[in-house]
Amino acid sequence: MITKCLFPVAGYGTRFLPATKAVPKEMLPIVDKPLVQYGVEEAIDAGITDAVFVTGRGKSAIENHFDRNYELEDQINGSSKEDYLAGIREVMDRCSFGYTRQVEMKGLGHAILKGKSLIGNEPFGVILVDDLCYNEDQEVLAQMVELYKKHQCSIVAIEEVPMDQTEKYGVIAGEPIEEGLYRITDMVEKPKPEDAPSNLAIIGRYLLTPDIFEIIENTPPGKNNEIQITDALLTQARGGGEGKGVLAYKFKGKRFDCGSMDGFVEATNFYYNEVYKS
């Protein structure tokens, strides 16, 4: 069983300044719930019991969110406002939380490696909460866990993007092995459209086998002089890990890029009109 999920949350959120000058971008709300809580709820839906956060300076609000607030709770105790805390209380009851710091921003691969001591030698999920995913029937990470039970190898979630947007993503090439599932043969981090192997882009959902840590440790800096998880996964896909390759899964559901202003507003409107009003 996969019981741990890693959340890299050390980024600065500069695209949302000045709002993120003192507030972590992961705490920005979609309607009445911060992005990071949506991510943890998706993990719990997939069977996760341990959430591991790789944080940085100025991120204490995330840790506080998944903890008791005795003054607030005392003030609203017994009132109708207490119902507003029901969701986060359930999250806290169903999940344990661990934290470690990424002191230097050296890329997603480096952030994942910082979580090694809290993950241990077992497969684990990774959720980037900037990518808010919605599926009414089964959340994306839960879909991937079902695939892992069958294939027992690392899996990344993908979606088709316009070719003129490939420079925003890691992009894969792969051999289809069943509907919506590919065995990866190549991966390129943020390629120009003319260099992209396809329009199948990796989004912020991963299931990784623990040998990825050793691979990352031996992965030199790549694009932007950062340690890219894409480069480590390509090594794993080509037999550099446990030898089972890496799969790419075209997930079922909607994804909102909440790291961008347009995606954040789109997600807010969708959740308000389609989820909260329904």
JSON list of N, CA and C in Angstrom, two decimals, residues 221-274:
[
{"chain": "A", "resi": 221, "resn": "PRO", "atom": "N", "xyz": [22.75, 18.79, -12.34]},
{"chain": "A", "resi": 221, "resn": "PRO", "atom": "CA", "xyz": [21.81, 19.88, -12.66]},
{"chain": "A", "resi": 221, "resn": "PRO", "atom": "C", "xyz": [21.54, 19.93, -14.16]},
{"chain": "A", "resi": 222, "resn": "GLY", "atom": "N", "xyz": [20.29, 20.24, -14.50]},
{"chain": "A", "resi": 222, "resn": "GLY", "atom": "CA", "xyz": [19.88, 20.29, -15.90]},
{"chain": "A", "resi": 222, "resn": "GLY", "atom": "C", "xyz": [19.36, 21.66, -16.27]},
{"chain": "A", "resi": 223, "resn": "LYS", "atom": "N", "xyz": [18.14, 21.72, -16.80]},
{"chain": "A", "resi": 223, "resn": "LYS", "atom": "CA", "xyz": [17.52, 22.97, -17.21]},
{"chain": "A", "resi": 223, "resn": "LYS", "atom": "C", "xyz": [17.56, 23.98, -16.07]},
{"chain": "A", "resi": 224, "resn": "ASN", "atom": "N", "xyz": [17.96, 25.21, -16.38]},
{"chain": "A", "resi": 224, "resn": "ASN", "atom": "CA", "xyz": [18.05, 26.31, -15.41]},
{"chain": "A", "resi": 224, "resn": "ASN", "atom": "C", "xyz": [19.01, 25.99, -14.25]},
{"chain": "A", "resi": 225, "resn": "ASN", "atom": "N", "xyz": [19.95, 25.07, -14.50]},
{"chain": "A", "resi": 225, "resn": "ASN", "atom": "CA", "xyz": [20.94, 24.66, -13.51]},
{"chain": "A", "resi": 225, "resn": "ASN", "atom": "C", "xyz": [20.27, 24.11, -12.24]},
{"chain": "A", "resi": 226, "resn": "GLU", "atom": "N", "xyz": [19.11, 23.47, -12.41]},
{"chain": "A", "resi": 226, "resn": "GLU", "atom": "CA", "xyz": [18.38, 22.86, -11.31]},
{"chain": "A", "resi": 226, "resn": "GLU", "atom": "C", "xyz": [18.38, 21.34, -11.47]},
{"chain": "A", "resi": 227, "resn": "ILE", "atom": "N", "xyz": [18.17, 20.66, -10.36]},
{"chain": "A", "resi": 227, "resn": "ILE", "atom": "CA", "xyz": [18.06, 19.20, -10.39]},
{"chain": "A", "resi": 227, "resn": "ILE", "atom": "C", "xyz": [16.63, 18.85, -10.76]},
{"chain": "A", "resi": 228, "resn": "GLN", "atom": "N", "xyz": [16.43, 18.39, -11.98]},
{"chain": "A", "resi": 228, "resn": "GLN", "atom": "CA", "xyz": [15.10, 18.18, -12.53]},
{"chain": "A", "resi": 228, "resn": "GLN", "atom": "C", "xyz": [14.62, 16.76, -12.28]},
{"chain": "A", "resi": 229, "resn": "ILE", "atom": "N", "xyz": [13.41, 16.62, -11.75]},
{"chain": "A", "resi": 229, "resn": "ILE", "atom": "CA", "xyz": [12.84, 15.29, -11.59]},
{"chain": "A", "resi": 229, "resn": "ILE", "atom": "C", "xyz": [12.64, 14.63, -12.94]},
{"chain": "A", "resi": 230, "resn": "THR", "atom": "N", "xyz": [12.43, 15.41, -13.98]},
{"chain": "A", "resi": 230, "resn": "THR", "atom": "CA", "xyz": [12.29, 14.86, -15.34]},
{"chain": "A", "resi": 230, "resn": "THR", "atom": "C", "xyz": [13.54, 14.09, -15.74]},
{"chain": "A", "resi": 231, "resn": "ASP", "atom": "N", "xyz": [14.71, 14.64, -15.46]},
{"chain": "A", "resi": 231, "resn": "ASP", "atom": "CA", "xyz": [15.96, 13.96, -15.82]},
{"chain": "A", "resi": 231, "resn": "ASP", "atom": "C", "xyz": [16.12, 12.66, -15.04]},
{"chain": "A", "resi": 232, "resn": "ALA", "atom": "N", "xyz": [15.77, 12.69, -13.75]},
{"chain": "A", "resi": 232, "resn": "ALA", "atom": "CA", "xyz": [15.88, 11.48, -12.94]},
{"chain": "A", "resi": 232, "resn": "ALA", "atom": "C", "xyz": [14.90, 10.41, -13.41]},
{"chain": "A", "resi": 233, "resn": "LEU", "atom": "N", "xyz": [13.70, 10.83, -13.75]},
{"chain": "A", "resi": 233, "resn": "LEU", "atom": "CA", "xyz": [12.70, 9.87, -14.24]},
{"chain": "A", "resi": 233, "resn": "LEU", "atom": "C", "xyz": [13.09, 9.27, -15.59]},
{"chain": "A", "resi": 234, "resn": "LEU", "atom": "N", "xyz": [13.76, 10.05, -16.43]},
{"chain": "A", "resi": 234, "resn": "LEU", "atom": "CA", "xyz": [14.22, 9.51, -17.70]},
{"chain": "A", "resi": 234, "resn": "LEU", "atom": "C", "xyz": [15.25, 8.41, -17.47]},
{"chain": "A", "resi": 235, "resn": "THR", "atom": "N", "xyz": [16.16, 8.63, -16.51]},
{"chain": "A", "resi": 235, "resn": "THR", "atom": "CA", "xyz": [17.11, 7.58, -16.15]},
{"chain": "A", "resi": 235, "resn": "THR", "atom": "C", "xyz": [16.38, 6.33, -15.68]},
{"chain": "A", "resi": 236, "resn": "GLN", "atom": "N", "xyz": [15.38, 6.52, -14.85]},
{"chain": "A", "resi": 236, "resn": "GLN", "atom": "CA", "xyz": [14.60, 5.39, -14.35]},
{"chain": "A", "resi": 236, "resn": "GLN", "atom": "C", "xyz": [13.85, 4.71, -15.50]},
{"chain": "A", "resi": 237, "resn": "ALA", "atom": "N", "xyz": [13.30, 5.49, -16.40]},
{"chain": "A", "resi": 237, "resn": "ALA", "atom": "CA", "xyz": [12.55, 4.93, -17.53]},
{"chain": "A", "resi": 237, "resn": "ALA", "atom": "C", "xyz": [13.43, 4.07, -18.43]},
{"chain": "A", "resi": 238, "resn": "ARG", "atom": "N", "xyz": [14.72, 4.44, -18.51]},
{"chain": "A", "resi": 238, "resn": "ARG", "atom": "CA", "xyz": [15.65, 3.71, -19.38]},
{"chain": "A", "resi": 238, "resn": "ARG", "atom": "C", "xyz": [16.39, 2.60, -18.65]},
{"chain": "A", "resi": 239, "resn": "GLY", "atom": "N", "xyz": [15.85, 2.20, -17.50]},
{"chain": "A", "resi": 239, "resn": "GLY", "atom": "CA", "xyz": [16.40, 1.05, -16.80]},
{"chain": "A", "resi": 239, "resn": "GLY", "atom": "C", "xyz": [17.42, 1.37, -15.75]},
{"chain": "A", "resi": 240, "resn": "GLY", "atom": "N", "xyz": [17.48, 2.64, -15.33]},
{"chain": "A", "resi": 240, "resn": "GLY", "atom": "CA", "xyz": [18.48, 3.03, -14.35]},
{"chain": "A", "resi": 240, "resn": "GLY", "atom": "C", "xyz": [18.06, 2.81, -12.92]},
{"chain": "A", "resi": 241, "resn": "GLY", "atom": "N", "xyz": [16.85, 2.26, -12.71]},
{"chain": "A", "resi": 241, "resn": "GLY", "atom": "CA", "xyz": [16.38, 2.03, -11.34]},
{"chain": "A", "resi": 241, "resn": "GLY", "atom": "C", "xyz": [16.10, 0.55, -11.13]},
{"chain": "A", "resi": 242, "resn": "GLU", "atom": "N", "xyz": [14.87, 0.26, -10.75]},
{"chain": "A", "resi": 242, "resn": "GLU", "atom": "CA", "xyz": [14.49, -1.13, -10.48]},
{"chain": "A", "resi": 242, "resn": "GLU", "atom": "C", "xyz": [14.18, -1.91, -11.75]},
{"chain": "A", "resi": 243, "resn": "GLY", "atom": "N", "xyz": [14.27, -1.24, -12.90]},
{"chain": "A", "resi": 243, "resn": "GLY", "atom": "CA", "xyz": [14.15, -1.96, -14.16]},
{"chain": "A", "resi": 243, "resn": "GLY", "atom": "C", "xyz": [12.75, -2.15, -14.68]},
{"chain": "A", "resi": 244, "resn": "LYS", "atom": "N", "xyz": [11.77, -1.48, -14.06]},
{"chain": "A", "resi": 244, "resn": "LYS", "atom": "CA", "xyz": [10.38, -1.65, -14.51]},
{"chain": "A", "resi": 244, "resn": "LYS", "atom": "C", "xyz": [9.90, -0.48, -15.36]},
{"chain": "A", "resi": 245, "resn": "GLY", "atom": "N", "xyz": [10.77, 0.49, -15.60]},
{"chain": "A", "resi": 245, "resn": "GLY", "atom": "CA", "xyz": [10.39, 1.62, -16.43]},
{"chain": "A", "resi": 245, "resn": "GLY", "atom": "C", "xyz": [9.50, 2.61, -15.70]},
{"chain": "A", "resi": 246, "resn": "VAL", "atom": "N", "xyz": [8.98, 3.57, -16.46]},
{"chain": "A", "resi": 246, "resn": "VAL", "atom": "CA", "xyz": [8.09, 4.61, -15.94]},
{"chain": "A", "resi": 246, "resn": "VAL", "atom": "C", "xyz": [6.89, 4.71, -16.87]},
{"chain": "A", "resi": 247, "resn": "LEU", "atom": "N", "xyz": [5.71, 4.79, -16.30]},
{"chain": "A", "resi": 247, "resn": "LEU", "atom": "CA", "xyz": [4.48, 4.91, -17.07]},
{"chain": "A", "resi": 247, "resn": "LEU", "atom": "C", "xyz": [3.96, 6.34, -17.00]},
{"chain": "A", "resi": 248, "resn": "ALA", "atom": "N", "xyz": [3.27, 6.74, -18.06]},
{"chain": "A", "resi": 248, "resn": "ALA", "atom": "CA", "xyz": [2.60, 8.04, -18.11]},
{"chain": "A", "resi": 248, "resn": "ALA", "atom": "C", "xyz": [1.11, 7.78, -18.30]},
{"chain": "A", "resi": 249, "resn": "TYR", "atom": "N", "xyz": [0.31, 8.41, -17.46]},
{"chain": "A", "resi": 249, "resn": "TYR", "atom": "CA", "xyz": [-1.13, 8.14, -17.42]},
{"chain": "A", "resi": 249, "resn": "TYR", "atom": "C", "xyz": [-1.92, 9.39, -17.77]},
{"chain": "A", "resi": 250, "resn": "LYS", "atom": "N", "xyz": [-2.74, 9.30, -18.80]},
{"chain": "A", "resi": 250, "resn": "LYS", "atom": "CA", "xyz": [-3.61, 10.40, -19.18]},
{"chain": "A", "resi": 250, "resn": "LYS", "atom": "C", "xyz": [-4.84, 10.34, -18.27]},
{"chain": "A", "resi": 251, "resn": "PHE", "atom": "N", "xyz": [-4.81, 11.12, -17.21]},
{"chain": "A", "resi": 251, "resn": "PHE", "atom": "CA", "xyz": [-5.78, 11.01, -16.14]},
{"chain": "A", "resi": 251, "resn": "PHE", "atom": "C", "xyz": [-7.19, 11.45, -16.57]},
{"chain": "A", "resi": 252, "resn": "LYS", "atom": "N", "xyz": [-8.17, 11.02, -15.80]},
{"chain": "A", "resi": 252, "resn": "LYS", "atom": "CA", "xyz": [-9.56, 11.40, -16.03]},
{"chain": "A", "resi": 252, "resn": "LYS", "atom": "C", "xyz": [-9.91, 12.53, -15.07]},
{"chain": "A", "resi": 253, "resn": "GLY", "atom": "N", "xyz": [-10.38, 13.63, -15.61]},
{"chain": "A", "resi": 253, "resn": "GLY", "atom": "CA", "xyz": [-10.76, 14.76, -14.78]},
{"chain": "A", "resi": 253, "resn": "GLY", "atom": "C", "xyz": [-10.31, 16.08, -15.37]},
{"chain": "A", "resi": 254, "resn": "LYS", "atom": "N", "xyz": [-10.49, 17.14, -14.59]},
{"chain": "A", "resi": 254, "resn": "LYS", "atom": "CA", "xyz": [-10.10, 18.49, -14.99]},
{"chain": "A", "resi": 254, "resn": "LYS", "atom": "C", "xyz": [-8.91, 18.93, -14.17]},
{"chain": "A", "resi": 255, "resn": "ARG", "atom": "N", "xyz": [-8.04, 19.71, -14.79]},
{"chain": "A", "resi": 255, "resn": "ARG", "atom": "CA", "xyz": [-6.89, 20.29, -14.10]},
{"chain": "A", "resi": 255, "resn": "ARG", "atom": "C", "xyz": [-6.90, 21.80, -14.27]},
{"chain": "A", "resi": 256, "resn": "PHE", "atom": "N", "xyz": [-6.62, 22.49, -13.18]},
{"chain": "A", "resi": 256, "resn": "PHE", "atom": "CA", "xyz": [-6.52, 23.95, -13.21]},
{"chain": "A", "resi": 256, "resn": "PHE", "atom": "C", "xyz": [-5.10, 24.34, -12.79]},
{"chain": "A", "resi": 257, "resn": "ASP", "atom": "N", "xyz": [-4.45, 25.15, -13.61]},
{"chain": "A", "resi": 257, "resn": "ASP", "atom": "CA", "xyz": [-3.11, 25.63, -13.30]},
{"chain": "A", "resi": 257, "resn": "ASP", "atom": "C", "xyz": [-3.23, 26.82, -12.37]},
{"chain": "A", "resi": 258, "resn": "CYS", "atom": "N", "xyz": [-3.28, 26.56, -11.06]},
{"chain": "A", "resi": 258, "resn": "CYS", "atom": "CA", "xyz": [-3.47, 27.63, -10.09]},
{"chain": "A", "resi": 258, "resn": "CYS", "atom": "C", "xyz": [-2.18, 28.36, -9.77]},
{"chain": "A", "resi": 259, "resn": "GLY", "atom": "N", "xyz": [-1.11, 28.01, -10.46]},
{"chain": "A", "resi": 259, "resn": "GLY", "atom": "CA", "xyz": [0.11, 28.79, -10.37]},
{"chain": "A", "resi": 259, "resn": "GLY", "atom": "C", "xyz": [0.08, 30.00, -11.28]},
{"chain": "A", "resi": 260, "resn": "SER", "atom": "N", "xyz": [-0.96, 30.08, -12.12]},
{"chain": "A", "resi": 260, "resn": "SER", "atom": "CA", "xyz": [-1.15, 31.23, -13.00]},
{"chain": "A", "resi": 260, "resn": "SER", "atom": "C", "xyz": [-2.42, 31.96, -12.61]},
{"chain": "A", "resi": 261, "resn": "MET", "atom": "N", "xyz": [-2.48, 33.25, -12.89]},
{"chain": "A", "resi": 261, "resn": "MET", "atom": "CA", "xyz": [-3.65, 34.05, -12.52]},
{"chain": "A", "resi": 261, "resn": "MET", "atom": "C", "xyz": [-4.90, 33.55, -13.25]},
{"chain": "A", "resi": 262, "resn": "ASP", "atom": "N", "xyz": [-4.76, 33.25, -14.55]},
{"chain": "A", "resi": 262, "resn": "ASP", "atom": "CA", "xyz": [-5.92, 32.79, -15.31]},
{"chain": "A", "resi": 262, "resn": "ASP", "atom": "C", "xyz": [-6.46, 31.47, -14.76]},
{"chain": "A", "resi": 263, "resn": "GLY", "atom": "N", "xyz": [-5.57, 30.53, -14.47]},
{"chain": "A", "resi": 263, "resn": "GLY", "atom": "CA", "xyz": [-5.99, 29.24, -13.95]},
{"chain": "A", "resi": 263, "resn": "GLY", "atom": "C", "xyz": [-6.61, 29.35, -12.57]},
{"chain": "A", "resi": 264, "resn": "PHE", "atom": "N", "xyz": [-6.07, 30.24, -11.74]},
{"chain": "A", "resi": 264, "resn": "PHE", "atom": "CA", "xyz": [-6.59, 30.44, -10.39]},
{"chain": "A", "resi": 264, "resn": "PHE", "atom": "C", "xyz": [-8.02, 30.98, -10.44]},
{"chain": "A", "resi": 265, "resn": "VAL", "atom": "N", "xyz": [-8.26, 31.95, -11.30]},
{"chain": "A", "resi": 265, "resn": "VAL", "atom": "CA", "xyz": [-9.60, 32.52, -11.43]},
{"chain": "A", "resi": 265, "resn": "VAL", "atom": "C", "xyz": [-10.56, 31.49, -12.03]},
{"chain": "A", "resi": 266, "resn": "GLU", "atom": "N", "xyz": [-10.08, 30.74, -13.03]},
{"chain": "A", "resi": 266, "resn": "GLU", "atom": "CA", "xyz": [-10.92, 29.70, -13.63]},
{"chain": "A", "resi": 266, "resn": "GLU", "atom": "C", "xyz": [-11.32, 28.66, -12.59]},
{"chain": "A", "resi": 267, "resn": "ALA", "atom": "N", "xyz": [-10.38, 28.25, -11.75]},
{"chain": "A", "resi": 267, "resn": "ALA", "atom": "CA", "xyz": [-10.67, 27.26, -10.71]},
{"chain": "A", "resi": 267, "resn": "ALA", "atom": "C", "xyz": [-11.67, 27.81, -9.70]},
{"chain": "A", "resi": 268, "resn": "THR", "atom": "N", "xyz": [-11.50, 29.05, -9.31]},
{"chain": "A", "resi": 268, "resn": "THR", "atom": "CA", "xyz": [-12.42, 29.67, -8.34]},
{"chain": "A", "resi": 268, "resn": "THR", "atom": "C", "xyz": [-13.83, 29.69, -8.89]},
{"chain": "A", "resi": 269, "resn": "ASN", "atom": "N", "xyz": [-13.98, 30.10, -10.14]},
{"chain": "A", "resi": 269, "resn": "ASN", "atom": "CA", "xyz": [-15.31, 30.16, -10.75]},
{"chain": "A", "resi": 269, "resn": "ASN", "atom": "C", "xyz": [-15.91, 28.77, -10.87]},
{"chain": "A", "resi": 270, "resn": "PHE", "atom": "N", "xyz": [-15.10, 27.79, -11.27]},
{"chain": "A", "resi": 270, "resn": "PHE", "atom": "CA", "xyz": [-15.60, 26.42, -11.43]},
{"chain": "A", "resi": 270, "resn": "PHE", "atom": "C", "xyz": [-16.08, 25.86, -10.09]},
{"chain": "A", "resi": 271, "resn": "TYR", "atom": "N", "xyz": [-15.24, 25.96, -9.06]},
{"chain": "A", "resi": 271, "resn": "TYR", "atom": "CA", "xyz": [-15.61, 25.38, -7.77]},
{"chain": "A", "resi": 271, "resn": "TYR", "atom": "C", "xyz": [-16.81, 26.10, -7.16]},
{"chain": "A", "resi": 272, "resn": "TYR", "atom": "N", "xyz": [-16.88, 27.40, -7.36]},
{"chain": "A", "resi": 272, "resn": "TYR", "atom": "CA", "xyz": [-18.03, 28.13, -6.81]},
{"chain": "A", "resi": 272, "resn": "TYR", "atom": "C", "xyz": [-19.33, 27.73, -7.50]},
{"chain": "A", "resi": 273, "resn": "ASN", "atom": "N", "xyz": [-19.28, 27.63, -8.81]},
{"chain": "A", "resi": 273, "resn": "ASN", "atom": "CA", "xyz": [-20.51, 27.36, -9.57]},
{"chain": "A", "resi": 273, "resn": "ASN", "atom": "C", "xyz": [-20.87, 25.88, -9.66]},
{"chain": "A", "resi": 274, "resn": "GLU", "atom": "N", "xyz": [-19.86, 25.01, -9.74]},
{"chain": "A", "resi": 274, "resn": "GLU", "atom": "CA", "xyz": [-20.12, 23.59, -10.01]},
{"chain": "A", "resi": 274, "resn": "GLU", "atom": "C", "xyz": [-20.02, 22.71, -8.77]}
]
